[in-house]
XYZ file of C-alpha atoms in Angstrom:
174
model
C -6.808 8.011 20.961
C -6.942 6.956 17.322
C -10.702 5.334 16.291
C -9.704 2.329 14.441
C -13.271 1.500 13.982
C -14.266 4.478 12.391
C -11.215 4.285 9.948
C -12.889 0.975 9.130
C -15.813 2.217 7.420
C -14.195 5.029 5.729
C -15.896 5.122 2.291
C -12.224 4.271 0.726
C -11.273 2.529 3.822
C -8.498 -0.103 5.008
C -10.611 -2.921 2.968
C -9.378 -1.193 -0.186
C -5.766 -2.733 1.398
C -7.262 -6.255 0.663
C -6.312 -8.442 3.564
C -6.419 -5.808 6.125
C -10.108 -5.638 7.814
C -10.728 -5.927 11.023
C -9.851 -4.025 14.374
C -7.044 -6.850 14.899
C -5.060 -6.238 11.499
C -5.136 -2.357 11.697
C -4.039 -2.797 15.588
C -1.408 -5.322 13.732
C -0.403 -2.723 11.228
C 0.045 0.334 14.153
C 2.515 -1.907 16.117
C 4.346 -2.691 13.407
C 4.953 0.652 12.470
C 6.117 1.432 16.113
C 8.431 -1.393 15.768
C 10.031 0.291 12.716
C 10.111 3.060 13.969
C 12.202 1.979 16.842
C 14.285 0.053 14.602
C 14.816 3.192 12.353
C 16.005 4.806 14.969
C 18.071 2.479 17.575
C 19.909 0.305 14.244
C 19.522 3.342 11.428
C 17.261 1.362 9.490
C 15.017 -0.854 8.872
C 15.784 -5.165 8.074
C 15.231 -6.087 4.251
C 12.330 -8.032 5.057
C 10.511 -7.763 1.407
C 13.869 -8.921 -0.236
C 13.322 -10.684 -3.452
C 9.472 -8.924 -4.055
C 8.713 -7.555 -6.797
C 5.986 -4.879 -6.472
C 4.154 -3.021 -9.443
C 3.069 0.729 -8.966
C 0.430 1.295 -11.173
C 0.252 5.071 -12.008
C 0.543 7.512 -15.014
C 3.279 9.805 -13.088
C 5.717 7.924 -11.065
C 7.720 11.190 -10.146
C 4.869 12.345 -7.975
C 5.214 12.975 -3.763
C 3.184 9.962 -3.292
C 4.204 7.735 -5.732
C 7.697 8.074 -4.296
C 6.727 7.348 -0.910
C 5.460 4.021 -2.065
C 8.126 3.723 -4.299
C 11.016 4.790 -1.114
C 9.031 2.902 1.052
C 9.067 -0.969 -0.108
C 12.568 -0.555 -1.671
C 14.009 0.310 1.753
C 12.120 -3.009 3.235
C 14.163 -4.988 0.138
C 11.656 -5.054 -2.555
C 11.904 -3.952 -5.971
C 9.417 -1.640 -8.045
C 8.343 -1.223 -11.263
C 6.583 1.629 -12.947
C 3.851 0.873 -14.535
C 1.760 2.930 -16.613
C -1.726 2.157 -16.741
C -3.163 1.541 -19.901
C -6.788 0.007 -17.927
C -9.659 2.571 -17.850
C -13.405 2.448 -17.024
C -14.209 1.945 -20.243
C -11.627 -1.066 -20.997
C -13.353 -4.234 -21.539
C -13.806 -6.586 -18.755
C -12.180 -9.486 -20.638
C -8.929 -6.839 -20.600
C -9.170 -6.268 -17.258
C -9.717 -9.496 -16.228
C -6.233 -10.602 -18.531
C -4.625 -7.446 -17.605
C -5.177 -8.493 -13.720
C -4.036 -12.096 -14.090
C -0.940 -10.964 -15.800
C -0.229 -8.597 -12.843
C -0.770 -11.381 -10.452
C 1.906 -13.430 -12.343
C 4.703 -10.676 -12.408
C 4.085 -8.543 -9.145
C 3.704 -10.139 -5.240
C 1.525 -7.020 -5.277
C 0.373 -4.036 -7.234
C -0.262 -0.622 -6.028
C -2.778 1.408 -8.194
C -2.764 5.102 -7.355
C -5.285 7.216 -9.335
C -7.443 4.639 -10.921
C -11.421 4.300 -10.191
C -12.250 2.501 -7.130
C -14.566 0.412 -9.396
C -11.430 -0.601 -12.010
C -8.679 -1.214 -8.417
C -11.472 -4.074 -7.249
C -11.744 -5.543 -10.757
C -7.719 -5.735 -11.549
C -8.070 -7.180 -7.513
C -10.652 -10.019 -8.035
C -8.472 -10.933 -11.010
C -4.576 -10.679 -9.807
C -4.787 -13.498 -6.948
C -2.114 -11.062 -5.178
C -2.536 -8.094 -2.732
C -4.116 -5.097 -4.793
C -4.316 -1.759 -3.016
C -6.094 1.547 -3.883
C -3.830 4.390 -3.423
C -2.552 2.982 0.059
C 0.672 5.704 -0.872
C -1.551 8.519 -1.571
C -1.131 11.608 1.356
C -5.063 10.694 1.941
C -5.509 7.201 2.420
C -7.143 6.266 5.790
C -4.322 4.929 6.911
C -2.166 8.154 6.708
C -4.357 8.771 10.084
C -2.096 5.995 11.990
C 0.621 8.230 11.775
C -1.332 10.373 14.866
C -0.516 7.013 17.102
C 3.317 7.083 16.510
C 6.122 8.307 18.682
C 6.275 12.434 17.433
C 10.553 11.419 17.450
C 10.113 11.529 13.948
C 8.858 13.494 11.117
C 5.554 13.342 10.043
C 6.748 11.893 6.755
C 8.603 9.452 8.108
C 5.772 8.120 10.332
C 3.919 7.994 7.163
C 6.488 5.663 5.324
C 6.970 3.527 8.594
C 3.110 2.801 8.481
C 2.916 1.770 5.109
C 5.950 -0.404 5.408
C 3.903 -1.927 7.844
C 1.059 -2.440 5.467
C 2.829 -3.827 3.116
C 4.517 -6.454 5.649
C 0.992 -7.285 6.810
C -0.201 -7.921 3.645
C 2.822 -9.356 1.265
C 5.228 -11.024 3.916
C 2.889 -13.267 5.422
């Protein structure tokens, strides 16, 4: 049986994801990827629920394995995503940042940052107003473990996607 409190208190853990914290929401997140899942496979897909979303992914290389899979991922719940290549670093001034973030949280219902410090994701977060998330695509984000939970019907990689289309519904369709 999957830990869900250990997973909390990974050093890069589910808080990264911004609203999802607690026992509850990561319970939340598992059983909506089961419900997916089941929907993937008794209807052959899954319902545009992110329609009309417009999510940023934040990266210098969007042809990467795990920029696609967040990039496959919200566009088959309805949402559309835009590359965006990071021009934020550690040593960008916090008044950029701080701009930077706020003009995110004007254009995106949320922004996906793969590859940036953990320091620089929670700055652009406190400043966007809109879910932020730290790699939550990348092969080893904590939450890649839910996948263990699943129904084995279905590849690995697609139990992947179906958890972080649950993610995202958690945190952007609420």
């Amino acid at each position: 049986m999957l830990d869900l409190d250990h997973l909390l208190h990974e050093p890069r853990s589910v808080l990264s994801l911004d609203h999802l914290s607690s026992r509850r929401d990561l319970a939340s997140v598992l059983a909506g990827a089961g419900r997916l899942q089941r929907a993937a496979t008794d209807a052959g897909g899954v319902l545009p629920l992110l329609r009309g979303k417009k999510l940023g992914l934040l990266c210098e290389d969007d042809t990467t394995a795990d920029a696609q899979l967040f990039r496959r991922s919200a566009e088959e719940l309805g949402a559309h995503v835009a590359h965006i290549r990071p021009s934020l670093s550690d040593l960008t001034t916090a008044p950029e940042v701080r701009h930077t973030a706020n003009m995110l949280g004007r254009l995106y219902d949320a922004v996906e940052c793969q590859d940036l410090s953990p320091a620089l994701v929670r700055e652009v977060r406190k400043g966007a107003g809109i879910p932020v998330y730290d790699g939550v695509g990348l092969q080893h984000h904590p939450t890649a473990i839910l996948i263990e939970s699943l129904d084995n019907s279905n590849s690995a990689a697609d139990r992947r996607r179906f958890v972080l289309q649950a993610a995202l519904l958690q945190t952007i369709a609420n």
